[in-house]
Each structure stands twice: as C-alpha cells, then as structure tokens.
Coordinates of C-alpha atoms and ligand atoms in Angstrom, one line a residue:
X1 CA -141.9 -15.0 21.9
X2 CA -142.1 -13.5 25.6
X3 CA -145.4 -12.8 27.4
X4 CA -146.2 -11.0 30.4
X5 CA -149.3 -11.2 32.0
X6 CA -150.9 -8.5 33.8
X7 CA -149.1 -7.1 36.8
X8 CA -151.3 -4.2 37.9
X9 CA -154.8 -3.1 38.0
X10 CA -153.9 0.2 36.1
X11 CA -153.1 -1.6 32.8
X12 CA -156.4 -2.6 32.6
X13 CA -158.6 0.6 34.0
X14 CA -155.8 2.1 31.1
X15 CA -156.8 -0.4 28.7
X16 CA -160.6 -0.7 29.1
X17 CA -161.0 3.6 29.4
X18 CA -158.6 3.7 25.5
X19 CA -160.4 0.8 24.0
X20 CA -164.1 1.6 25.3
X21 CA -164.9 -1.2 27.5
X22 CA -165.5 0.6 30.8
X23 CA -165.8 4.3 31.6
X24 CA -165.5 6.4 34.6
X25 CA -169.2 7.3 35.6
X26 CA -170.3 11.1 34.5
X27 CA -166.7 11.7 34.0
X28 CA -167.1 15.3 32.1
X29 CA -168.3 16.5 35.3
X30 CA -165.3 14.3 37.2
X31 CA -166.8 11.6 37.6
X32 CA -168.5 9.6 40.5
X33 CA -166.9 7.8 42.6
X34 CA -167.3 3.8 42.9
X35 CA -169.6 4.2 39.9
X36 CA -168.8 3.0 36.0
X37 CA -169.9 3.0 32.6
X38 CA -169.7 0.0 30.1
X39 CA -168.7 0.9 26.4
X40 CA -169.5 -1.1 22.9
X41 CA -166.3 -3.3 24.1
X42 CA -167.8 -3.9 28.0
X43 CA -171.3 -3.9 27.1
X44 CA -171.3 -7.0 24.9
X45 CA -168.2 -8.6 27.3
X46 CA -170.6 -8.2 30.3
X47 CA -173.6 -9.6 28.1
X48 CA -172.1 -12.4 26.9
X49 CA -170.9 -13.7 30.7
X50 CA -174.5 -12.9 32.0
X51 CA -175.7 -15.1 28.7
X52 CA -173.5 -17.7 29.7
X53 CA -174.6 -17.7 33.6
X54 CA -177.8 -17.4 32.4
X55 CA -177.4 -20.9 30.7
X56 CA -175.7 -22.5 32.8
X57 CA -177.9 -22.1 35.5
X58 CA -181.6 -22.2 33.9
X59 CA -181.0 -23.7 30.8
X60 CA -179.5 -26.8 31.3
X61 CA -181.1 -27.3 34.6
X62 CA -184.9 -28.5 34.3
X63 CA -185.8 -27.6 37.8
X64 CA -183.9 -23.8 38.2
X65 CA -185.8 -21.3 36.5
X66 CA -185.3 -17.5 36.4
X67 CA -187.0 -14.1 37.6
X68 CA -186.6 -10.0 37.3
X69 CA -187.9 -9.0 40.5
X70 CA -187.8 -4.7 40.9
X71 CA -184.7 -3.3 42.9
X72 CA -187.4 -1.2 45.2
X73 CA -189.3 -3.5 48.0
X74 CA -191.3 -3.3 50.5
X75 CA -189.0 -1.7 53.3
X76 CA -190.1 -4.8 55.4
X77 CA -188.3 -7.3 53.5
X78 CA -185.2 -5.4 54.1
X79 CA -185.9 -5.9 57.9
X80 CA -187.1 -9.2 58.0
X81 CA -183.8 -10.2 55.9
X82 CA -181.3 -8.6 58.9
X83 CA -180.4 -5.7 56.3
X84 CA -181.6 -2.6 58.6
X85 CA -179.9 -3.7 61.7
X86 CA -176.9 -6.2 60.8
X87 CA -175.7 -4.6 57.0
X88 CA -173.1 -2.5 58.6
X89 CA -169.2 -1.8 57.9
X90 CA -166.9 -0.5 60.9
X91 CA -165.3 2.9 59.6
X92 CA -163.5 5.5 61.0
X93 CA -162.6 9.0 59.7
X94 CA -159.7 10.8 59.8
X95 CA -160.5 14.2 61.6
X96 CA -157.6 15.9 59.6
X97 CA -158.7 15.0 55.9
X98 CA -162.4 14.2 56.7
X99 CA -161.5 11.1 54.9
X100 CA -163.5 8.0 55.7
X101 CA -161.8 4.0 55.7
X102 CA -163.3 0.9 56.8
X103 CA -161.5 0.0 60.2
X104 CA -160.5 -3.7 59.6
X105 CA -159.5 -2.7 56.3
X106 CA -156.5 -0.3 58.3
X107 CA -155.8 -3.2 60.1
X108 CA -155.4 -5.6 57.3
X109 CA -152.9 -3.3 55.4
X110 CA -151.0 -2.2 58.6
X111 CA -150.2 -6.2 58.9
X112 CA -149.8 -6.5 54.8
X113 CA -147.0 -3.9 55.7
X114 CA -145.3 -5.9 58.6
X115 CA -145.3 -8.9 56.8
X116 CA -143.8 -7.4 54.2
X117 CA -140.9 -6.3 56.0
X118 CA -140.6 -9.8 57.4
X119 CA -142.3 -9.8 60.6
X120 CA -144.3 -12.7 60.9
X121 CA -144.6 -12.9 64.6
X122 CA -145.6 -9.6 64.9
X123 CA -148.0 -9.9 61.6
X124 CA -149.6 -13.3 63.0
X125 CA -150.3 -11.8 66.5
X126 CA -152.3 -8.7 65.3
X127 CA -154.1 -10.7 62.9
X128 CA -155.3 -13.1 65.6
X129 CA -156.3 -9.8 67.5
X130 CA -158.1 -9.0 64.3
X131 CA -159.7 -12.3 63.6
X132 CA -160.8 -12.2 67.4
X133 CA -162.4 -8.4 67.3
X134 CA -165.7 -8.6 69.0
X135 CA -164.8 -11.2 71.6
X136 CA -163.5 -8.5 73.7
X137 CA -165.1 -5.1 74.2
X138 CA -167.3 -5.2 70.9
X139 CA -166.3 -5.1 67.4
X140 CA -165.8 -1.1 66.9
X141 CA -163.9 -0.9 70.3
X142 CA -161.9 -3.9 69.2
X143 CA -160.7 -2.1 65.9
X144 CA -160.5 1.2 67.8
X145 CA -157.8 -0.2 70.6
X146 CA -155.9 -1.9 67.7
X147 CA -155.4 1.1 65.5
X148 CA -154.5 2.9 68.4
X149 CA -152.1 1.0 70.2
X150 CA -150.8 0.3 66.5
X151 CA -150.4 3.6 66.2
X152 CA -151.9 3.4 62.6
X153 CA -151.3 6.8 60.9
X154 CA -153.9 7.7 57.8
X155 CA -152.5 5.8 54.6
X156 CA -153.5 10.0 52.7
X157 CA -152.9 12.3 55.5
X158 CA -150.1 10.5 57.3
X159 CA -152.2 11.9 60.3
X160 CA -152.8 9.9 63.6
X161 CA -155.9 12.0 64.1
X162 CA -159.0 9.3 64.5
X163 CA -162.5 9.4 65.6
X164 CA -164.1 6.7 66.9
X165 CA -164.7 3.4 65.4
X166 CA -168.5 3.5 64.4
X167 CA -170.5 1.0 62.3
X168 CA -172.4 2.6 59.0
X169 CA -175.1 1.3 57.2
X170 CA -174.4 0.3 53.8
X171 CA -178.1 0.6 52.3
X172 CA -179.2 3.5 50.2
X173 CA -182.5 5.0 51.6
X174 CA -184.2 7.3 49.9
X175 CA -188.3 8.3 50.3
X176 CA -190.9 7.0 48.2
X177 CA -193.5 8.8 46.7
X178 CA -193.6 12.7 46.5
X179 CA -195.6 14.1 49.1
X180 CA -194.2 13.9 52.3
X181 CA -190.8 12.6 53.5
X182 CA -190.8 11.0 56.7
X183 CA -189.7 7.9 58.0
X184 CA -192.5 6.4 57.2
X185 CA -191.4 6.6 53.3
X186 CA -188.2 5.0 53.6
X187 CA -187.4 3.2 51.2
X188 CA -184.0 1.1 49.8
X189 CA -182.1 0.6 47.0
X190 CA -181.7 -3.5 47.3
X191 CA -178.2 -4.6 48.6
X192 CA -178.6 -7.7 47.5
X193 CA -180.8 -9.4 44.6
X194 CA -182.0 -12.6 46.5
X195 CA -184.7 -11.3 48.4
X196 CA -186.4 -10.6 45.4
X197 CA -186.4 -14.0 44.9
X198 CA -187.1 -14.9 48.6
X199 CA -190.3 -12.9 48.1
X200 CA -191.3 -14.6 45.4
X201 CA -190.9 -18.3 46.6
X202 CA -194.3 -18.7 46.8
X203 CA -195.1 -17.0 43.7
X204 CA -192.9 -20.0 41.5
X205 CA -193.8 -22.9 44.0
X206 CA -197.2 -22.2 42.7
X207 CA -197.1 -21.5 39.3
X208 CA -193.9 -23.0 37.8
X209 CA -195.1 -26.8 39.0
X210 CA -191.5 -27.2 40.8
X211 CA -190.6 -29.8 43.2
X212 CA -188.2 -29.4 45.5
X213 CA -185.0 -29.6 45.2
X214 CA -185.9 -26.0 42.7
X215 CA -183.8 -23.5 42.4
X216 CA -184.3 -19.8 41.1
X217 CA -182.2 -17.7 39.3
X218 CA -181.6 -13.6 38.6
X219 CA -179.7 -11.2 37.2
X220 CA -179.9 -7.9 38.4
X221 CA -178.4 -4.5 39.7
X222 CA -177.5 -4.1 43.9
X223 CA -176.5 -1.2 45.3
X224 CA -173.9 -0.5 48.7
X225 CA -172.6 2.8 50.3
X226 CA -169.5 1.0 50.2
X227 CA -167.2 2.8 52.3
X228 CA -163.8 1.9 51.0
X229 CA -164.1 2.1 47.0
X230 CA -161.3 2.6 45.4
X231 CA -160.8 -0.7 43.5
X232 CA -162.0 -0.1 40.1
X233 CA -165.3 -2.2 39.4
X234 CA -163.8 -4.8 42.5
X235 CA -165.8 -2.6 44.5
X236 CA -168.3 -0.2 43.5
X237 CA -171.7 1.5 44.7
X238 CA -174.0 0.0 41.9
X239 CA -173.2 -3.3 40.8
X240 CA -174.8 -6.6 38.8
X241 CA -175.4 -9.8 41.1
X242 CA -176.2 -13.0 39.4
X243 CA -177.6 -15.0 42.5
X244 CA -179.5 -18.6 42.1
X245 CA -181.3 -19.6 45.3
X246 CA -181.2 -23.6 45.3
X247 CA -184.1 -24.8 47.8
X248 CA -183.6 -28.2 49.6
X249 CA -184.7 -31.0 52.1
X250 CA -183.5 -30.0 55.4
X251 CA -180.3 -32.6 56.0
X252 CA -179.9 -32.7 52.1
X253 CA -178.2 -29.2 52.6
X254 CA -174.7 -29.8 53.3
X255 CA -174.2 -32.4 50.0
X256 CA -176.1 -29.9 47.8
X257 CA -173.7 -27.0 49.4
X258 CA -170.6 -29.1 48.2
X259 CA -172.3 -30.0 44.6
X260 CA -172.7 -26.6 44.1
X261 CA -169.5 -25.1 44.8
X262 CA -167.7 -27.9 42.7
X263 CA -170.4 -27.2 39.9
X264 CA -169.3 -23.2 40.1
X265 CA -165.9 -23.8 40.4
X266 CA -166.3 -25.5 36.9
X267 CA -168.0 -22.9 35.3
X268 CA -165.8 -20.1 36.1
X269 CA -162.9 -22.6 34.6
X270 CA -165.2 -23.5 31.7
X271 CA -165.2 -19.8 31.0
X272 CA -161.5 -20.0 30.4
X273 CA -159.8 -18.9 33.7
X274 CA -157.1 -20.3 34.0
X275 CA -157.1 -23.0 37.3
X276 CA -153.8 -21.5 38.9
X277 CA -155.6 -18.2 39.4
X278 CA -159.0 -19.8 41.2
X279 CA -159.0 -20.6 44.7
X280 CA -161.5 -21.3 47.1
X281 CA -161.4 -19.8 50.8
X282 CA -164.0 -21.1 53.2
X283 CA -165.6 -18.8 56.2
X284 CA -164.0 -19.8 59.3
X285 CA -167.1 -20.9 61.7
X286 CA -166.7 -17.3 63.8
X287 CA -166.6 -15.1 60.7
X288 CA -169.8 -16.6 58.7
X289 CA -172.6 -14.1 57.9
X290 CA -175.6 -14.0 60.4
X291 CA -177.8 -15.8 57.7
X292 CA -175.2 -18.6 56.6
X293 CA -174.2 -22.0 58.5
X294 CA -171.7 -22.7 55.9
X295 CA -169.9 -20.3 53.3
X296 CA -167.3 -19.9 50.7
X297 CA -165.9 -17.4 48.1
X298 CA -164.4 -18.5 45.3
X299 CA -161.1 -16.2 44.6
X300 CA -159.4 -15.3 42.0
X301 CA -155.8 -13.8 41.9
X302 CA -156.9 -10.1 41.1
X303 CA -153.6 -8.1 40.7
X304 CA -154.8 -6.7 43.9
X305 CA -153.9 -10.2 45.4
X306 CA -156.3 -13.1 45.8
X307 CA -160.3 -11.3 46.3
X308 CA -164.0 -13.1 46.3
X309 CA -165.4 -13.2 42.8
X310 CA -168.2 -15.3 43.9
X311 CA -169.7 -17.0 47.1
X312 CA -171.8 -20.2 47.7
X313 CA -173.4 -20.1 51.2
X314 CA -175.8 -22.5 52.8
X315 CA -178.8 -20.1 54.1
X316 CA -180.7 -22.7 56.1
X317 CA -184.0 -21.6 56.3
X318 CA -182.8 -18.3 57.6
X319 CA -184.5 -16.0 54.9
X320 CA -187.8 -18.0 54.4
X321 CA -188.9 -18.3 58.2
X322 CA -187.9 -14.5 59.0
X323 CA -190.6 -13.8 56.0
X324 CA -192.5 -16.1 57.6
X325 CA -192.5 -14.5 60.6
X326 CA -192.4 -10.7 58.8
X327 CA -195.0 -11.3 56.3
X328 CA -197.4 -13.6 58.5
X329 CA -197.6 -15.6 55.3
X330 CA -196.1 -19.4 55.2
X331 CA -193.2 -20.6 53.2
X332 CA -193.7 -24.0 53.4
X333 CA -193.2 -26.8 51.0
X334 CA -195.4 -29.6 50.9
X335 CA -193.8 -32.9 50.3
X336 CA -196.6 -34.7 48.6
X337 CA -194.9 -38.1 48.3
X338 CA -193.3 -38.4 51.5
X339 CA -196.2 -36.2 53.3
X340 CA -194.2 -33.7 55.1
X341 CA -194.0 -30.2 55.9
X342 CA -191.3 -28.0 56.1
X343 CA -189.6 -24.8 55.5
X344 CA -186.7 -25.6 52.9
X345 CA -183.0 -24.6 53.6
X346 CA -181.0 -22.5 50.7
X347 CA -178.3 -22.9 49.2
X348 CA -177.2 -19.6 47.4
X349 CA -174.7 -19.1 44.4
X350 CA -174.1 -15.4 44.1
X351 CA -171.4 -14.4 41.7
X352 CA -170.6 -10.5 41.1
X353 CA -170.9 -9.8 37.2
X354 CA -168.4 -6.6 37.5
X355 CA -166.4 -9.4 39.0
X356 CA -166.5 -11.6 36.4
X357 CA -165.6 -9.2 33.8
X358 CA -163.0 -7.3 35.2
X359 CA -161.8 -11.3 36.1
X360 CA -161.8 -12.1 32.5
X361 CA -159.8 -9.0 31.4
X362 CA -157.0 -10.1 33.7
X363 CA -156.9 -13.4 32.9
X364 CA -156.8 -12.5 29.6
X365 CA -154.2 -10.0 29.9
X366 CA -151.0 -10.4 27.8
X367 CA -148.2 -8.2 26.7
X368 CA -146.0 -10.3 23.9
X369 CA -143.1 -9.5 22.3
X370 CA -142.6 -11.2 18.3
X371 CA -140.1 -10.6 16.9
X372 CA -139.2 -7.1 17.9
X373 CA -142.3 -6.0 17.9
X374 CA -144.7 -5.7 20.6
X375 CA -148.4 -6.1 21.1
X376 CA -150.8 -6.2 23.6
X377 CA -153.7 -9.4 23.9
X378 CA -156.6 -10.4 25.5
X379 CA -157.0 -14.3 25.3
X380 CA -160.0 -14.6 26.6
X381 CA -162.4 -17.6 25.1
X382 CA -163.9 -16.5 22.2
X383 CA -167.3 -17.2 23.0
X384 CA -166.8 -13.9 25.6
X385 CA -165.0 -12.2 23.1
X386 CA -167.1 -8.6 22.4
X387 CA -166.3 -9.0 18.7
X388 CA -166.2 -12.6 16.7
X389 CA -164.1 -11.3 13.8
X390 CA -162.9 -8.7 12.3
X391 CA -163.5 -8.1 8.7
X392 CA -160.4 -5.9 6.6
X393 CA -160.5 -5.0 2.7
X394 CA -156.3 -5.2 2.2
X395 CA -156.2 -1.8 1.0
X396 CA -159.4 0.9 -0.1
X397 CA -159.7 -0.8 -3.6
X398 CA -164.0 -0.6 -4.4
X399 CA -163.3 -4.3 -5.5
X400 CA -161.9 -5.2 -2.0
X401 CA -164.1 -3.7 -0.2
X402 CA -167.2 -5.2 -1.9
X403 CA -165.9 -8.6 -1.1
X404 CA -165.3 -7.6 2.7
X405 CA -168.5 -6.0 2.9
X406 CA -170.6 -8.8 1.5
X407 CA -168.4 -11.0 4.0
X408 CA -169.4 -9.0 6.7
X409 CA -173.2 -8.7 6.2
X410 CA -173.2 -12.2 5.7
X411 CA -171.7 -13.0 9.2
X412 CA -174.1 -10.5 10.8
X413 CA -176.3 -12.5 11.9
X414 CA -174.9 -14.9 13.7
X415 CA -172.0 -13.6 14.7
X416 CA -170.9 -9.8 16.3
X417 CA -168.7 -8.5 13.5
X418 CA -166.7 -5.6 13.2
X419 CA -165.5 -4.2 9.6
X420 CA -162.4 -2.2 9.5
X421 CA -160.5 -0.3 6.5
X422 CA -158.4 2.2 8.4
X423 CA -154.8 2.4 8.6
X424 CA -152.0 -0.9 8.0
X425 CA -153.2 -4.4 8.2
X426 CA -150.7 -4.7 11.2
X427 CA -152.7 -2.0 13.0
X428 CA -156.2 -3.1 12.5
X429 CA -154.5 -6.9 13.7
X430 CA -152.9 -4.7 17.0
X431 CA -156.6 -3.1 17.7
X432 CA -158.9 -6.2 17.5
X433 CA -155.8 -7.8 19.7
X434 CA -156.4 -5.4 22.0
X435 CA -160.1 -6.0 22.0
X436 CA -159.8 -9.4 22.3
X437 CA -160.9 -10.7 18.9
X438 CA -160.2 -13.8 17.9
X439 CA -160.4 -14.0 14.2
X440 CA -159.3 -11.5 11.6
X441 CA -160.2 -12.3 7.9
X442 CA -158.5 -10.3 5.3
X443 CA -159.7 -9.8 1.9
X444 CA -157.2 -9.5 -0.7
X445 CA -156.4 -9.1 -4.9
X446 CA -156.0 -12.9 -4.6
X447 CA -159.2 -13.8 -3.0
X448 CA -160.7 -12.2 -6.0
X449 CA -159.5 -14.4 -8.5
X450 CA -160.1 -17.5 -5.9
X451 CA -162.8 -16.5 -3.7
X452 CA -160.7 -16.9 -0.5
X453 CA -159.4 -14.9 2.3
X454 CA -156.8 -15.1 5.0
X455 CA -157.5 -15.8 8.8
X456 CA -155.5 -14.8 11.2
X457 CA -155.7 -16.3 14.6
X458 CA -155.3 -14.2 17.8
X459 CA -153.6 -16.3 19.7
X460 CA -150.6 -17.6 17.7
X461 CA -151.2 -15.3 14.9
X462 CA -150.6 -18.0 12.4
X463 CA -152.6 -17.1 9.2
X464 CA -155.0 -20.1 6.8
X465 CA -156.4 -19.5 3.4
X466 CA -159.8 -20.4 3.4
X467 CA -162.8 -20.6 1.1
X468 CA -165.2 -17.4 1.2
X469 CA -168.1 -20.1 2.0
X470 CA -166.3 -21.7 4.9
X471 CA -165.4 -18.6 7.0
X472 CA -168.3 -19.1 9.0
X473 CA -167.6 -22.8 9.8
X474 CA -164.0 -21.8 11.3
X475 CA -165.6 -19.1 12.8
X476 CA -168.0 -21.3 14.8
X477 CA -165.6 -23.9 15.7
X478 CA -163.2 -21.8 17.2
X479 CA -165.8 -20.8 19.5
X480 CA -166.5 -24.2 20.6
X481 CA -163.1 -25.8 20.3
X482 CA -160.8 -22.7 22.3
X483 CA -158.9 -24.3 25.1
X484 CA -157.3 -21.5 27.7
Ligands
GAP1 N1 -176.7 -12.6 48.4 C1 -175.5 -12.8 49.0 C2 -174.5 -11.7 48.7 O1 -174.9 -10.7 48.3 P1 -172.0 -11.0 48.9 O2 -170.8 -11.9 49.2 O3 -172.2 -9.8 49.7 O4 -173.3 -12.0 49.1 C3 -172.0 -11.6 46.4 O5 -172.0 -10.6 47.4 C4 -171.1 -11.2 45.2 O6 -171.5 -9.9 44.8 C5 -169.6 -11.0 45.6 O7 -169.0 -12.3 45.5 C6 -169.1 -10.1 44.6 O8 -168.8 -10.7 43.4 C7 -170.3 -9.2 44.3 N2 -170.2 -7.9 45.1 C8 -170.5 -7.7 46.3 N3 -170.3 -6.4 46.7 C9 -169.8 -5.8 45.5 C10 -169.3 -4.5 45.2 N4 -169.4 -3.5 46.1 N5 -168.9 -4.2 43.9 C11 -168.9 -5.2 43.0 N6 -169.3 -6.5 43.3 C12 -169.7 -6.8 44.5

C-alpha cells in the first residue's frame, strides 16, 4: 500500500466544501471573506474537540471550572485590558490595487523567497532587521524603510506603489443601542474571550468556594479585522477561542507556566496528532505581548509550514490590576491560611478551535493506493470522528434493510450513526473514508441466517464477523483503544 499525506491546504478546503464539513460563508451571494460555515461533517468534528477541551480542562480538574460570559462588554474592559490602544497590525496598501497586506507579513515572504533561492546571508540579515523593527525609528517606519529599500513589489499587482506603513485596529466597533450614534456608544465585538473571564474573577472567587491555585475555563466566539486573511479557517474574522485562565501565587507562576504547557502539549497528542508535526516555539523576550512575561505557541506543521495552534502565556497580574485600576473594584485573593493579600498572576491556555479542526483534518489526511485502486482517508481518532459507524443493507432487499435499520436505531443513542443504502458497498466504504468513519458494518443474506454482520475497519480495512449483539462493544472499544 502507498500513502500520501496531505501536501496542500487546497485538498482539504476541496475536501471539507464536497463532503460538507466547512463552507464558504454566504457563498450564493460570493461569499465573505475570512468568514466560514460548518456543515453536518464540521459541526459534530468541531463539537466533539470542544467536548473534549471541555473535559479535559473542567472535568478532570476539581479546581477549574467553566463560564459563557456575552461577546459584548463594557467598552471599558476593552481599555483597561490594552485592546483600544495596543491591538493593532502594521499594514500597508498598495495604491495601485487598493489592496491591503500586513507589513511584516511582506517582509517575511520577501525573505521566505531569498532563502529559497539559497541566500542565507542575505535572508538572515533582513530578518535580524525585521526581528529589530521598532528599535530604530518606530515600528511602521521600520517596516516602511525595509520594504522600500527591498524594493518589495505587491505579491497581486506586481506594483511598487506603497503608502505608508500605518498600524490598524483589529477590533470591530460598532454602536450600541438605537438612538443615537456617537462615540459615546461604542461598542466591540470581543477580540479575545478572556476578559470575560477576567471580569468575572470575582464573581467565581465568591460563589464557586475556589482556592487558589483556580482556574476558569470558556468556549466562545472572538472576532478580528484581520488584515491579512486568506488562510482558510488559519485565519479568519469570527473565530472560536477556548481559553482557561489558571490563577496563582505570585513566584508559583513560572512552575505552573511550564506544567501547563507540558499538560497541553499532551492533550493535543492525546487527541491523535501525530508528535512529529507538534512543536513548541517560545516568544523571544523582545517580541512577548504587552500583557505576558513569558509565552509560547504550540505549532503544528500546517501545509502552510509550521503556524500557532495554541498559546500558553504567563499574564502576571497584568489583566487583574489594570481592572483594578479601571473598575475601582479589587481583585484580590485572600490567603486565609497563610494570611496574605495579593493580586494573583495568570497563567493562560488559549487554543484556537478553527485551529484545532482544520489541525485534525491535516493530520488526518491520507491519499492510499490498494491495490490499484485508490481512496482518500481521514485517520483521525475515532472519538473525533463526526460519524461512529456507518450502517449498509448489502443490497435494497426489505429483509436487509430491516436488519440494518434495527442495527442502526439501536446504536442511536449512544453513538452518531449514519445509515446508507445507495450505490456499491465499495462506494459507501470510499464516502465514510472520506468522512473519516471508522467503522462500517454491513448487513448481509448471511447475517440473516446467523445474526451477524461484517465490520470493516477504516484504517487497515480488514473486515471481522461479529455477533449482531456485540457491535456495540467493538464499537466502543475502538474509541478508547485507537492509537495514531
Ligand atoms: N487570550 C490570548 C489570545 O487571544 P492569541 O494568540 O491572540 O491569544 C489565541 O489567540 C489562539 O486563538 C491562537 O493560538 C489561535 O489558535 C486562535 N486565533 C487567533 N486569531 C485567530 C484567527 N484570526 N483565526 C482563527 N484562530 C485564531
């Protein structure tokens, strides 16, 4: 047998738009840019990572528990949390196309393109210039001079027609209420979902009897005017975070920052990424956010080349004492034992769900070829896998299908099941491959006589009888026994 695995990003925008996992957003009207859909196949992937986060951090942990704080807040918070002034991008726009890019972005893909033709020097000198931006004039000025003196030409135009370098806001503001619109009604769509939880610190200290260390977790949508979006759902405009805000002992910080990136490493691998494709790529000191005294992404080898799926910062108390100091209200903890006051650091897991998924699809990625024939797979662990099993009568016989029916209804409720009568038994195998299911049970004129079927494995595509009554057993141990 020979396998590829995925080499480009447009197998699997191809794949996910033909087998319904994710859509182009309002695409009858040609669609929206940056924004996407999720299908019967996407929607239950996507769930079923978010019900596995969602376990693995508040489950199984007896001091993290959740929250679904609303995407609008007070405009404030967005202040206090360095969002209004500090949440910018660099971008220029070429005057001849009235196209917009992000400036380092130029940058990085003019050296990409040097390195590429073998020169290192060259590449390593501009991006030391890069990595240095800001050190000399300012950061837009910086970016400016380089694209210039690079003489970077627009990668749709081909133009060399530039404006200045400016910085852009990524927030969405929009006005609130419907009577007047002033700046007074400003309002934002949240970039991030941790302030929500920020704002409600005080809210769990006191009613959820949690002792620090505590940590607090949420799922939710975030929105950015990103300005460069042209990755599929890498980047988009509305997105999912999952973000767990993990509050600590000053000095305790820097262990529970390295415990928590080993402990998300592991769950990324636990969902069946394969090791080789996981990295993780620490913030040099210069380049950390304004908020963070330590950070880390955790990358995966996207066929657009190694990209953050997920980071783990340490926030000190950065985001507690600027409410503090926004809100006039006090974020203390109380140390009863120990009697001592203090404003907790935070150490942040925030892992992009759109990410993840689109992660999973290209780890799971395989084109095979078996004996002269080929098929397309996605391996992925069954415990993601949108549908469980996939339940075929041999042929449209009433007595067949009976037996695969009452199969399926029994499996219903525990498992997502998908029955399927149309076209050859090797076709209905070729679709549920594609969709990443792992078991196929096939009822035949045998399996009448012997109450049995046949189940065919995704993977290796080796084939068991089995009893009628013990489908559901095999069933549930694959999903605990798969190993990547
Ligand atoms: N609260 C910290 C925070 O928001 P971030 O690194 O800006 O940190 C965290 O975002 C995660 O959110 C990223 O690792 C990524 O997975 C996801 N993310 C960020 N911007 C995104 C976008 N435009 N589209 C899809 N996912 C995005």
């Amino acid at each position: 047998m020979s396998v590829t695995h995925l080499d480009s990003l447009e197998k699997i925008v191809s794949l996910s738009k033909s087998r319904g996992f994710i859509f182009q957003s309002s695409e009858i009207y040609g669609g929206l840019s940056a924004v996407y859909d999720y299908g019967p196949l996407g929607v239950e992937l996507k769930r079923n990572i978010q019900g596995e986060w969602w376990k693995a951090m508040t489950q199984v942990h007896d001091n993290i528990v959740g929250v679904d704080a609303a995407i609008f807040m007070h405009p404030k918070v967005w202040e206090a949390s360095g969002h209004v002034e500090g949440f910018n991008d660099p971008m220029i726009d070429d005057k001849q196309s009235k196209k917009r890019y992000r400036a380092d972005m130029l940058i990085e893909q003019h050296i990409l393109k040097i390195r590429n033709k073998g020169d290192d020097n060259k590449a390593d000198e501009l991006q030391h210039l890069l990595n240095t931006t800001g050190t000399r004039k300012g950061l837009c000025e910086d970016l400016y001079d380089i694209i210039i003196s690079e003489e970077i030409k627009s990668p749709d135009s081909g133009a060399f027609d530039w404006t200045e370098v400016r910085q852009f806001n990524l927030m969405f503001k929009t006005h609130y209420g419907a009577v007047t619109k002033d700046e007074d009604d400003v309002i934002y769509l949240r970039p991030e979902t941790a302030q929500g939880i920020f704002v409600n610190y005080k809210n769990v200290l006191d009613t959820s009897r949690v002792q620090i260390p505590f940590g607090i977790a949420q799922i939710g949508k975030a929105f950015r005017n990103e300005v460069v979006a042209r990755q599929f759902v890498f980047r988009m405009r509305e997105f999912e975070q999952m973000e767990m805000q993990y509050f600590v002992e000053p000095g305790t910080d820097e262990a529970e920052y390295e415990k928590w990136l080993e402990t998300r490493i592991a769950w990324h691998k636990k969902l069946g990424i394969r090791g080789e494709n996981l990295r993780v790529s620490p913030h040099p000191e210069d380049k950390l956010a304004h908020y963070a005294r330590a950070a880390a992404d955790i990358q995966y080898k996207y066929p657009i080349g190694w990209q953050e799926v997920e980071g783990i910062h340490n926030r000190t108390d950065f985001d507690l004492s600027r409410h503090t100091e926004y809100s006039g209200k006090k974020m203390e903890y109380f140390d009863q034992k120990n009697q001592k006051r203090y404003t907790p650091y935070v150490i942040e897991t925030s892992v992009g769900l759109d990410r993840t998924t689109l992660m999973v699809l290209c780890d799971a990625y395989r084109e095979e070829e078996v004996e002269g024939e080929s098929r397309t797979v996605l391996k992925m662990h069954p415990k993601l896998a949108p549908t469980k099993a996939g339940i075929f009568p041999l042929i449209k016989k009433p007595e067949l299908q009976e037996l695969a029916r009452k199969i399926e209804n029994s499996l219903r409720e525990d498992f997502k099941v998908m029955y399927d009568e149309a076209g050859s038994i090797g076709k209905r195998y070729r679709r549920q491959d594609e969709a990443g299911t792992p078991f196929c049970i096939t009822v035949d004129f045998e399996g009448l006589e012997d109450n049995t079927v046949t189940i065919r494995y995704r993977d290796d595509m080796k084939q068991d009888r089995v009893a009628v009554d013990q489908v559901a057993a095999v069933i549930q141990e694959g999903l605990k026994t798969w190993q990547a």
